[in-house]
CSV table of C-alpha atoms in Angstrom, one decimal:
chain,number,residue,atom,x,y,z
A,1,UNK,CA,10.2,35.5,-13.2
A,2,UNK,CA,7.1,33.7,-12.0
A,3,UNK,CA,6.1,33.8,-8.4
A,4,UNK,CA,4.9,31.0,-6.2
A,5,UNK,CA,1.5,32.6,-6.4
A,6,UNK,CA,0.9,32.0,-10.1
A,7,UNK,CA,3.3,29.0,-10.7
A,8,UNK,CA,2.4,25.8,-8.9
A,9,UNK,CA,5.6,24.1,-9.9
A,10,UNK,CA,7.7,26.8,-8.4
A,11,UNK,CA,5.5,26.8,-5.4
A,12,UNK,CA,6.0,23.1,-5.0
A,13,UNK,CA,9.7,23.3,-5.2
A,14,UNK,CA,9.9,26.2,-2.7
A,15,UNK,CA,7.5,24.4,-0.3
A,16,UNK,CA,9.1,20.9,-0.5
A,17,UNK,CA,12.8,21.6,-1.1
A,18,UNK,CA,13.5,25.2,0.1
A,19,UNK,CA,11.2,25.4,3.1
A,20,UNK,CA,12.5,28.1,5.5
A,21,UNK,CA,15.2,29.2,3.0
A,22,UNK,CA,15.5,32.2,0.8
A,23,UNK,CA,13.9,31.3,-2.5
A,24,UNK,CA,14.9,34.5,-4.2
A,25,UNK,CA,17.6,32.8,-6.3
A,26,UNK,CA,15.2,30.3,-7.7
A,27,UNK,CA,15.0,31.9,-11.2
A,28,UNK,CA,13.6,30.1,-14.2
A,29,UNK,CA,17.1,28.9,-15.2
A,30,UNK,CA,18.4,28.1,-11.8
A,31,UNK,CA,20.0,24.6,-11.9
A,32,UNK,CA,18.1,22.5,-9.4
A,33,UNK,CA,20.2,19.3,-9.8
A,34,UNK,CA,23.7,20.9,-9.9
A,35,UNK,CA,22.8,23.0,-6.8
A,36,UNK,CA,21.5,19.8,-5.1
A,37,UNK,CA,18.3,21.6,-4.2
A,38,UNK,CA,16.7,18.5,-5.8
A,39,UNK,CA,18.7,15.3,-4.9
A,40,UNK,CA,18.0,11.8,-6.2
A,41,UNK,CA,15.2,11.2,-3.7
A,42,UNK,CA,13.8,14.6,-4.4
A,43,UNK,CA,13.9,13.9,-8.1
A,44,UNK,CA,11.8,10.8,-7.6
A,45,UNK,CA,9.3,12.8,-5.6
A,46,UNK,CA,9.3,15.6,-8.1
A,47,UNK,CA,8.6,13.4,-11.0
A,48,UNK,CA,5.9,11.5,-9.1
A,49,UNK,CA,4.2,14.7,-8.1
A,50,UNK,CA,4.3,16.1,-11.6
A,51,UNK,CA,2.9,12.9,-13.0
A,52,UNK,CA,0.0,12.8,-10.6
A,53,UNK,CA,-0.7,16.5,-10.4
A,54,UNK,CA,-0.8,17.1,-14.1
A,55,UNK,CA,-2.1,13.5,-14.9
A,56,UNK,CA,0.6,13.1,-17.5
A,57,UNK,CA,0.6,9.7,-19.1
A,58,UNK,CA,3.6,7.7,-17.9
A,59,UNK,CA,4.8,7.2,-21.5
A,60,UNK,CA,5.1,11.0,-21.8
A,61,UNK,CA,7.0,11.6,-18.6
A,62,UNK,CA,10.7,12.2,-19.3
A,63,UNK,CA,12.9,9.9,-17.1
A,64,UNK,CA,16.2,11.7,-17.6
A,65,UNK,CA,17.3,14.1,-14.8
A,66,UNK,CA,18.2,16.6,-17.5
A,67,UNK,CA,14.5,17.2,-18.1
A,68,UNK,CA,14.2,18.5,-14.6
A,69,UNK,CA,17.3,20.7,-14.4
A,70,UNK,CA,15.5,24.1,-14.3
A,71,UNK,CA,12.0,25.4,-13.8
A,72,UNK,CA,11.9,26.4,-17.4
A,73,UNK,CA,12.8,22.8,-18.5
A,74,UNK,CA,10.0,21.4,-16.3
A,75,UNK,CA,7.4,23.9,-17.5
A,76,UNK,CA,8.4,23.2,-21.1
A,77,UNK,CA,7.4,19.5,-21.1
A,78,UNK,CA,4.5,19.9,-18.7
A,79,UNK,CA,3.0,22.5,-21.1
A,80,UNK,CA,3.4,20.1,-24.1
A,81,UNK,CA,2.0,17.0,-22.4
A,82,UNK,CA,-1.7,16.1,-22.8
A,83,UNK,CA,-3.4,15.1,-19.6
A,84,UNK,CA,-4.5,11.5,-19.2
A,85,UNK,CA,-8.1,10.7,-18.3
A,86,UNK,CA,-8.5,11.0,-14.6
A,87,UNK,CA,-8.2,7.8,-12.7
A,88,UNK,CA,-10.6,7.1,-9.9
A,89,UNK,CA,-7.8,6.1,-7.5
B,1,UNK,CA,-18.9,4.8,24.2
B,2,UNK,CA,-16.8,2.6,21.9
B,3,UNK,CA,-15.2,4.2,18.9
B,4,UNK,CA,-17.5,4.9,16.0
B,5,UNK,CA,-16.1,5.1,12.6
B,6,UNK,CA,-16.1,8.4,10.7
B,7,UNK,CA,-15.8,6.3,7.6
B,8,UNK,CA,-18.9,4.4,8.6
B,9,UNK,CA,-20.9,7.6,8.6
B,10,UNK,CA,-19.2,9.2,5.6
B,11,UNK,CA,-19.4,6.5,3.0
B,12,UNK,CA,-21.7,3.6,2.0
B,13,UNK,CA,-18.7,1.4,1.1
B,14,UNK,CA,-17.7,0.8,4.8
B,15,UNK,CA,-20.3,-1.9,5.3
B,16,UNK,CA,-20.1,-3.9,2.1
B,17,UNK,CA,-18.4,-6.9,3.6
B,18,UNK,CA,-20.4,-6.9,6.8
B,19,UNK,CA,-23.2,-9.2,5.5
B,20,UNK,CA,-20.5,-11.8,5.0
B,21,UNK,CA,-19.2,-11.7,8.5
B,22,UNK,CA,-20.3,-15.2,9.4
B,23,UNK,CA,-18.6,-16.8,6.4
B,24,UNK,CA,-15.4,-14.8,6.9
B,25,UNK,CA,-15.2,-15.6,10.6
B,26,UNK,CA,-15.9,-19.3,10.3
B,27,UNK,CA,-13.2,-21.4,12.0
B,28,UNK,CA,-10.6,-18.6,12.0
B,29,UNK,CA,-8.5,-20.3,14.7
B,30,UNK,CA,-8.4,-23.6,12.7
B,31,UNK,CA,-7.4,-21.8,9.5
B,32,UNK,CA,-4.7,-19.9,11.4
B,33,UNK,CA,-3.3,-23.1,12.9
B,34,UNK,CA,-3.3,-24.8,9.5
B,35,UNK,CA,-1.6,-21.7,7.9
B,36,UNK,CA,-3.6,-22.2,4.7
B,37,UNK,CA,-5.1,-19.6,2.4
B,38,UNK,CA,-8.9,-20.0,2.9
B,39,UNK,CA,-10.0,-20.2,-0.8
B,40,UNK,CA,-13.6,-20.7,0.3
B,41,UNK,CA,-13.6,-17.3,2.1
B,42,UNK,CA,-12.4,-15.6,-1.1
B,43,UNK,CA,-15.8,-16.2,-2.6
B,44,UNK,CA,-17.8,-14.0,-0.2
B,45,UNK,CA,-15.2,-11.3,-0.7
B,46,UNK,CA,-15.9,-11.6,-4.5
B,47,UNK,CA,-19.6,-11.4,-3.9
B,48,UNK,CA,-19.3,-8.4,-1.7
B,49,UNK,CA,-17.8,-6.3,-4.6
B,50,UNK,CA,-14.8,-5.3,-2.5
B,51,UNK,CA,-12.4,-6.1,-5.4
B,52,UNK,CA,-14.3,-3.9,-7.9
B,53,UNK,CA,-14.3,-0.6,-5.9
B,54,UNK,CA,-11.4,1.5,-7.2
B,55,UNK,CA,-11.7,0.4,-10.8
B,56,UNK,CA,-13.4,1.9,-13.9
B,57,UNK,CA,-16.9,0.5,-14.8
B,58,UNK,CA,-15.7,-0.7,-18.2
B,59,UNK,CA,-13.5,-3.2,-16.5
B,60,UNK,CA,-16.2,-4.4,-14.1
B,61,UNK,CA,-15.3,-1.8,-11.5
B,62,UNK,CA,-17.4,0.3,-9.3
B,63,UNK,CA,-15.6,3.6,-10.0
B,64,UNK,CA,-15.2,4.5,-6.3
B,65,UNK,CA,-12.5,6.9,-5.0
B,66,UNK,CA,-9.4,6.0,-3.0
B,67,UNK,CA,-10.9,7.1,0.3
B,68,UNK,CA,-14.1,5.2,-0.4
B,69,UNK,CA,-12.0,2.1,-1.1
B,70,UNK,CA,-10.1,2.7,2.2
B,71,UNK,CA,-13.4,2.9,4.0
B,72,UNK,CA,-14.4,-0.5,2.6
B,73,UNK,CA,-11.1,-2.0,3.7
B,74,UNK,CA,-11.5,-0.5,7.1
B,75,UNK,CA,-14.9,-2.1,7.2
B,76,UNK,CA,-13.4,-5.4,6.2
B,77,UNK,CA,-10.9,-5.1,9.1
B,78,UNK,CA,-13.8,-4.5,11.5
B,79,UNK,CA,-15.9,-7.4,10.2
B,80,UNK,CA,-13.3,-10.1,9.6
B,81,UNK,CA,-11.1,-11.6,12.3
B,82,UNK,CA,-9.0,-13.3,9.7
B,83,UNK,CA,-6.2,-10.6,9.3
B,84,UNK,CA,-4.3,-12.8,6.9
B,85,UNK,CA,-7.2,-13.0,4.5
B,86,UNK,CA,-7.8,-9.2,5.0
B,87,UNK,CA,-4.1,-8.6,4.0
B,88,UNK,CA,-4.4,-10.8,1.0
B,89,UNK,CA,-7.6,-9.0,-0.1
B,90,UNK,CA,-5.8,-5.6,0.3
B,91,UNK,CA,-2.9,-7.0,-1.8
B,92,UNK,CA,-5.4,-8.1,-4.4
B,93,UNK,CA,-6.6,-4.6,-5.0
B,94,UNK,CA,-3.3,-2.8,-5.0
B,95,UNK,CA,-0.7,-5.2,-6.4
B,96,UNK,CA,-1.8,-5.5,-10.0
B,97,UNK,CA,-5.1,-3.8,-10.5
B,98,UNK,CA,-4.2,-0.3,-9.4
B,99,UNK,CA,-1.0,0.0,-11.5
B,100,UNK,CA,-2.6,-1.8,-14.4
B,101,UNK,CA,-5.4,0.7,-14.4
B,102,UNK,CA,-3.1,3.7,-14.1
B,103,UNK,CA,-0.2,2.7,-16.3
B,104,UNK,CA,-1.2,-0.4,-18.4
B,105,UNK,CA,-1.8,-0.3,-22.1
B,106,UNK,CA,-5.4,-0.5,-23.3
B,107,UNK,CA,-4.8,-4.1,-24.4
B,108,UNK,CA,-3.4,-5.2,-21.0
B,109,UNK,CA,-6.3,-3.5,-19.2
B,110,UNK,CA,-8.9,-5.1,-21.3
B,111,UNK,CA,-7.4,-8.5,-21.1
B,112,UNK,CA,-6.6,-8.6,-17.4
B,113,UNK,CA,-8.5,-6.0,-15.3
B,114,UNK,CA,-11.9,-7.8,-15.5
B,115,UNK,CA,-10.3,-10.9,-14.0
B,116,UNK,CA,-8.8,-8.8,-11.2
B,117,UNK,CA,-11.9,-6.8,-10.4
B,118,UNK,CA,-14.0,-10.0,-10.2
B,119,UNK,CA,-11.4,-11.6,-7.9
B,120,UNK,CA,-11.2,-14.5,-10.4
B,121,UNK,CA,-7.5,-14.0,-10.8
B,122,UNK,CA,-5.6,-13.6,-7.5
B,123,UNK,CA,-2.7,-11.1,-7.8
B,124,UNK,CA,0.7,-10.4,-6.3
B,125,UNK,CA,3.5,-7.9,-6.9
B,126,UNK,CA,7.1,-9.0,-6.7
B,127,UNK,CA,9.4,-6.3,-5.4
B,128,UNK,CA,11.5,-7.7,-2.5
B,129,UNK,CA,14.6,-9.7,-3.2
B,130,UNK,CA,16.8,-11.8,-0.9
B,131,UNK,CA,19.6,-9.2,-0.9
B,132,UNK,CA,17.4,-6.1,-1.3
B,133,UNK,CA,14.4,-5.9,1.0
B,134,UNK,CA,13.7,-2.3,1.8
B,135,UNK,CA,16.5,-1.1,-0.5
B,136,UNK,CA,14.1,-1.3,-3.5
B,137,UNK,CA,16.0,1.1,-5.7
B,138,UNK,CA,18.8,-1.6,-5.9
B,139,UNK,CA,16.7,-4.4,-7.3
B,140,UNK,CA,19.0,-6.9,-9.0
B,141,UNK,CA,16.6,-9.0,-11.0
B,142,UNK,CA,17.2,-8.1,-14.7
B,143,UNK,CA,15.2,-7.9,-17.8
B,144,UNK,CA,17.2,-7.7,-21.0
B,145,UNK,CA,15.4,-6.8,-24.3
B,146,UNK,CA,15.8,-9.3,-27.2
B,147,UNK,CA,13.7,-8.1,-30.1
B,148,UNK,CA,10.0,-8.0,-29.1
B,149,UNK,CA,10.7,-9.7,-25.9
B,150,UNK,CA,12.4,-9.2,-22.5
B,151,UNK,CA,14.3,-12.1,-20.9
B,152,UNK,CA,14.0,-11.9,-17.1
B,153,UNK,CA,16.4,-13.5,-14.6
B,154,UNK,CA,16.6,-13.3,-10.9
B,155,UNK,CA,14.4,-14.0,-7.9
B,156,UNK,CA,12.0,-12.4,-5.5
B,157,UNK,CA,11.3,-13.3,-1.8
B,158,UNK,CA,8.5,-12.9,0.7
B,159,UNK,CA,5.9,-12.3,-2.0
B,160,UNK,CA,2.4,-12.0,-0.5
B,161,UNK,CA,-0.2,-14.1,-2.3
B,162,UNK,CA,2.5,-15.8,-4.5
B,163,UNK,CA,1.5,-19.4,-3.6
B,164,UNK,CA,-2.1,-18.8,-4.8
B,165,UNK,CA,-1.6,-15.9,-7.3
B,166,UNK,CA,-2.5,-16.1,-11.0
B,167,UNK,CA,-1.0,-12.8,-12.0
B,168,UNK,CA,2.3,-11.1,-11.0
B,169,UNK,CA,3.6,-7.7,-11.4
B,170,UNK,CA,7.4,-7.9,-11.5
B,171,UNK,CA,9.7,-5.0,-10.7
B,172,UNK,CA,13.0,-5.6,-12.4
B,173,UNK,CA,16.0,-3.8,-13.7
B,174,UNK,CA,16.2,-2.9,-17.4
B,175,UNK,CA,18.8,-0.2,-17.2
B,176,UNK,CA,21.4,1.6,-15.1
B,177,UNK,CA,21.7,1.3,-11.3
B,178,UNK,CA,19.3,3.3,-9.2
B,179,UNK,CA,15.8,4.4,-9.5
B,180,UNK,CA,15.7,5.2,-13.2
B,181,UNK,CA,16.8,1.7,-14.3
B,182,UNK,CA,13.6,0.0,-13.0
B,183,UNK,CA,10.7,-1.3,-15.1
B,184,UNK,CA,7.5,-3.2,-14.4
B,185,UNK,CA,6.1,-6.3,-16.2
B,186,UNK,CA,2.9,-8.3,-15.9
B,187,UNK,CA,3.4,-12.1,-15.9
B,188,UNK,CA,0.9,-14.9,-15.7
B,189,UNK,CA,1.6,-17.7,-13.3
B,190,UNK,CA,2.0,-20.2,-16.1
B,191,UNK,CA,4.8,-18.3,-17.8
B,192,UNK,CA,7.7,-20.7,-18.5
B,193,UNK,CA,10.6,-20.1,-16.1
B,194,UNK,CA,8.4,-18.5,-13.4
B,195,UNK,CA,8.5,-20.8,-10.4
B,196,UNK,CA,6.7,-20.4,-7.1
B,197,UNK,CA,8.3,-21.7,-4.0
B,198,UNK,CA,6.6,-23.5,-1.1
B,199,UNK,CA,4.7,-21.3,1.3
B,200,UNK,CA,6.9,-19.9,4.1
B,201,UNK,CA,5.9,-20.5,7.7
B,202,UNK,CA,5.2,-17.2,9.4
B,203,UNK,CA,4.4,-16.0,13.0
B,204,UNK,CA,1.3,-14.0,12.0
B,205,UNK,CA,-1.0,-13.3,9.0
B,206,UNK,CA,-0.7,-17.1,8.6
B,207,UNK,CA,-3.6,-17.4,6.1
B,208,UNK,CA,-1.9,-14.9,3.8
B,209,UNK,CA,0.6,-17.1,2.0
B,210,UNK,CA,4.0,-15.8,1.1
B,211,UNK,CA,6.8,-17.5,-0.9
B,212,UNK,CA,9.8,-17.1,-3.1
B,213,UNK,CA,9.4,-16.5,-6.8
B,214,UNK,CA,12.2,-17.6,-9.1
B,215,UNK,CA,12.6,-16.1,-12.5
B,216,UNK,CA,14.8,-18.1,-14.9
B,217,UNK,CA,14.9,-17.0,-18.6
B,218,UNK,CA,11.3,-15.8,-18.3
B,219,UNK,CA,10.3,-14.4,-21.7
B,220,UNK,CA,7.7,-11.7,-21.7
B,221,UNK,CA,6.5,-9.7,-24.7
B,222,UNK,CA,7.3,-6.0,-24.8
B,223,UNK,CA,3.6,-5.4,-24.6
B,224,UNK,CA,3.6,-6.8,-21.0
B,225,UNK,CA,5.6,-3.8,-19.8
B,226,UNK,CA,3.7,-1.2,-17.8
B,227,UNK,CA,4.7,2.3,-18.8
B,228,UNK,CA,7.9,3.1,-20.5
B,229,UNK,CA,11.3,1.5,-19.8
B,230,UNK,CA,12.7,3.0,-16.7
B,231,UNK,CA,9.3,4.1,-15.3
B,232,UNK,CA,9.3,1.3,-12.7
B,233,UNK,CA,10.1,3.7,-9.8
B,234,UNK,CA,7.2,5.9,-10.7
B,235,UNK,CA,4.9,3.0,-10.7
B,236,UNK,CA,6.3,1.7,-7.5
B,237,UNK,CA,5.9,5.1,-5.8
B,238,UNK,CA,2.3,5.3,-7.0
B,239,UNK,CA,1.6,1.7,-5.8
B,240,UNK,CA,3.4,1.9,-2.4
B,241,UNK,CA,1.4,5.0,-1.3
B,242,UNK,CA,-1.8,3.2,-2.0
B,243,UNK,CA,-0.6,-0.1,-0.5
B,244,UNK,CA,0.1,1.7,2.8
B,245,UNK,CA,-3.3,3.4,2.8
B,246,UNK,CA,-5.2,0.2,1.9
B,247,UNK,CA,-3.4,-2.3,4.1
B,248,UNK,CA,-3.3,0.0,7.1
B,249,UNK,CA,-7.0,1.1,6.7
B,250,UNK,CA,-7.6,-2.6,7.3
B,251,UNK,CA,-5.6,-2.4,10.5
B,252,UNK,CA,-7.7,0.6,11.6
B,253,UNK,CA,-10.8,-1.5,11.3
B,254,UNK,CA,-9.1,-4.3,13.2
B,255,UNK,CA,-8.1,-1.9,16.0
B,256,UNK,CA,-11.6,-0.4,16.2
B,257,UNK,CA,-13.0,-3.9,16.6
B,258,UNK,CA,-10.4,-4.7,19.3
B,259,UNK,CA,-11.2,-1.5,21.2
B,260,UNK,CA,-15.0,-2.3,21.2
B,261,UNK,CA,-14.1,-5.8,22.5
B,262,UNK,CA,-11.9,-4.5,25.2
B,263,UNK,CA,-14.4,-1.9,26.4
B,264,UNK,CA,-17.1,-4.6,26.5
B,265,UNK,CA,-14.8,-6.9,28.6
B,266,UNK,CA,-13.7,-4.0,30.9
B,267,UNK,CA,-17.4,-3.1,31.7
B,268,UNK,CA,-18.5,-6.7,32.3
B,269,UNK,CA,-15.6,-8.4,33.9
B,270,UNK,CA,-15.9,-8.1,37.7
B,271,UNK,CA,-13.0,-8.2,40.1
B,272,UNK,CA,-13.0,-7.1,43.8
B,273,UNK,CA,-16.7,-6.1,43.5
B,274,UNK,CA,-16.6,-3.9,40.5
B,275,UNK,CA,-16.0,-3.9,36.7
B,276,UNK,CA,-12.3,-3.9,35.9
B,277,UNK,CA,-12.7,-0.7,33.8
B,278,UNK,CA,-13.3,1.2,37.0
B,279,UNK,CA,-9.7,0.7,37.9
B,280,UNK,CA,-7.6,3.6,36.5
B,281,UNK,CA,-4.8,1.3,35.5
B,282,UNK,CA,-7.2,-0.4,33.1
B,283,UNK,CA,-9.2,2.6,32.1
B,284,UNK,CA,-6.1,4.6,31.2
B,285,UNK,CA,-4.9,1.8,29.0
B,286,UNK,CA,-8.2,1.8,27.2
B,287,UNK,CA,-8.2,5.6,26.9
B,288,UNK,CA,-4.8,5.3,25.3
B,289,UNK,CA,-6.1,2.7,22.9
B,290,UNK,CA,-8.9,5.1,21.9
B,291,UNK,CA,-6.4,7.9,21.3
B,292,UNK,CA,-4.3,5.5,19.2
B,293,UNK,CA,-7.3,4.5,17.1
B,294,UNK,CA,-8.5,8.0,16.5
B,295,UNK,CA,-5.0,9.3,15.7
B,296,UNK,CA,-4.6,6.5,13.2
B,297,UNK,CA,-8.0,7.3,11.6
B,298,UNK,CA,-7.1,11.0,11.3
B,299,UNK,CA,-3.7,10.3,9.7
B,300,UNK,CA,-5.0,7.6,7.3
B,301,UNK,CA,-7.9,9.6,5.9
B,302,UNK,CA,-6.0,13.0,5.9
B,303,UNK,CA,-3.2,11.3,3.9
B,304,UNK,CA,-5.7,9.5,1.7
B,305,UNK,CA,-7.4,12.7,0.8
B,306,UNK,CA,-4.0,14.3,0.1
B,307,UNK,CA,-3.0,11.4,-2.3
B,308,UNK,CA,-6.5,11.6,-3.9
B,309,UNK,CA,-5.9,15.3,-4.7
B,310,UNK,CA,-2.5,14.6,-6.3
B,311,UNK,CA,-0.6,16.4,-3.6
B,312,UNK,CA,2.9,15.3,-2.5
B,313,UNK,CA,2.2,13.0,0.4
B,314,UNK,CA,5.6,11.3,0.8
B,315,UNK,CA,6.1,12.4,4.4
B,316,UNK,CA,2.5,11.8,5.3
B,317,UNK,CA,2.5,8.2,3.9
B,318,UNK,CA,5.7,7.3,5.8
B,319,UNK,CA,4.3,8.8,9.0
B,320,UNK,CA,0.9,7.1,8.6
B,321,UNK,CA,2.6,3.8,8.1
B,322,UNK,CA,4.7,4.1,11.2
B,323,UNK,CA,1.9,5.5,13.3
B,324,UNK,CA,-0.7,2.9,12.4
B,325,UNK,CA,1.5,-0.1,12.5
B,326,UNK,CA,2.9,0.8,15.9
B,327,UNK,CA,-0.6,1.6,17.2
B,328,UNK,CA,-1.8,-1.8,16.0
B,329,UNK,CA,1.0,-3.6,17.9
B,330,UNK,CA,0.6,-1.5,21.0
B,331,UNK,CA,-3.2,-1.9,21.2
B,332,UNK,CA,-2.9,-5.7,20.6
B,333,UNK,CA,-0.4,-6.0,23.4
B,334,UNK,CA,-2.6,-3.9,25.7
B,335,UNK,CA,-5.6,-6.0,24.8
B,336,UNK,CA,-3.8,-9.2,26.0
B,337,UNK,CA,-3.0,-7.5,29.3
B,338,UNK,CA,-6.6,-6.3,29.9
B,339,UNK,CA,-8.0,-9.7,29.0
B,340,UNK,CA,-5.4,-11.4,31.3
B,341,UNK,CA,-5.1,-15.1,31.0
B,342,UNK,CA,-8.0,-15.2,28.5
B,343,UNK,CA,-6.1,-12.9,26.3
B,344,UNK,CA,-3.2,-15.3,26.3
B,345,UNK,CA,-5.4,-18.3,25.2
B,346,UNK,CA,-5.3,-19.1,21.5
B,347,UNK,CA,-9.0,-19.8,21.3
B,348,UNK,CA,-10.1,-16.2,22.2
B,349,UNK,CA,-8.2,-14.8,19.2
B,350,UNK,CA,-6.6,-12.0,21.2
B,351,UNK,CA,-3.1,-13.4,21.1
B,352,UNK,CA,-3.5,-13.9,17.3
B,353,UNK,CA,-4.0,-10.2,16.9
B,354,UNK,CA,-0.6,-9.4,18.4
B,355,UNK,CA,1.0,-12.0,16.1
B,356,UNK,CA,-0.8,-10.5,13.1
B,357,UNK,CA,0.2,-7.0,14.1
B,358,UNK,CA,3.9,-7.8,14.3
B,359,UNK,CA,4.4,-7.8,10.5
B,360,UNK,CA,3.0,-4.3,10.1
B,361,UNK,CA,6.3,-2.6,11.1
B,362,UNK,CA,8.1,-4.7,8.5
B,363,UNK,CA,6.1,-4.9,5.3
B,364,UNK,CA,5.6,-2.0,2.9
B,365,UNK,CA,9.0,-0.6,3.9
B,366,UNK,CA,10.2,-1.2,7.4
B,367,UNK,CA,9.5,1.5,10.0
B,368,UNK,CA,13.2,2.2,10.2
B,369,UNK,CA,13.3,2.9,6.4
B,370,UNK,CA,10.2,5.1,6.8
B,371,UNK,CA,11.9,7.1,9.5
B,372,UNK,CA,15.0,7.4,7.3
B,373,UNK,CA,12.7,8.7,4.6
B,374,UNK,CA,11.1,11.3,6.9
B,375,UNK,CA,14.6,12.4,8.0
B,376,UNK,CA,15.7,12.7,4.4
B,377,UNK,CA,12.7,14.8,3.6
B,378,UNK,CA,13.6,17.1,6.4
B,379,UNK,CA,17.1,17.5,4.8
B,380,UNK,CA,18.9,15.4,7.4
């Protein structure tokens, strides 16, 4: 399992959605949606953060909640996406 | 000492509109009474280069950063006493240009961005609807795909710049209810079926025209869509963060100017043999104004840097919006009290600042919605 120290996506989820809680159960296949760790508002924030942090072109961002079900799912598409040219703003 | 701007020292963009102060401040009271958009004041803003700042050089932009753009807008707020014009200028930068640059196709960017960065095309974004103000995820205006086109039906309300805008970014529903069914389209004013209502009379920001936009069988090519179908919420999130930072950076400049004016008045206005600022009742009010201005500055630029770095600033943006809008209202109210009867007179422009500040707790998501958002982010 990745730790927050070497996995920025896990670190983000722990910081933003599990602050103050035990993050030990957050394994790579832990269901973020089913467990309601990430609710509908959280999903919007998560997608927005991934899009901006990894500069993934909007056309390459999956818009189905299923793509964000687990840490492994998220890493999978982030790893495949080519970053867009950095915008000035 | 009156408040000095950290932005003024930190970036060269702060003062770009300052040389145009006389033109921008010409007859502000008359324009406010007339409630007209001052087209002739748009020209000095174009000449200043304000509209070019955050855009790439290939589209006529200056390639400056988000916080450098904020500093220029803060400078505009300090220079220009026409808060309506300032608000329209901020809307010009964020409504179409920013999302077009970040999410538009190369063809759309090449065709429209140079018009936006030059200020030749005035822009607006249409989000709010009569039945859905702050509840933006439940937008009802629909776009239905028919071949290579979308047919859009519905209506938008309270759209800043609409009466004078040439380009509109429309947020509409292309799919299921909720966030993931929203999409974004670029439309020219002349598009058949897109009708602009008469300007609506407002309490403040009277030179920034707002109106209804009706959309009846508006046909737009698929190529006018920004991003993929369903990506509207992502674009909206991106834009709204920057809208808050830009429009409230303007407010920071306006508050800084107000504070300087109040300090000048309190040190020169004599009552009972001394300057009124020597009275603790007045001095404490001014000290509180200074605290409000500096707190607003810290929040705005801290949040701006966070957004610039691609960090999650959802809570910061909501808090900044509440903090600055309420500071703007409070300091405008205090300025009237310190100026006394003169503050109440229309000609001094002090009362106008309170009217202008009133809208800040409503637009860009009401402060109640922002507080709901913060509470939700805290798991409440």
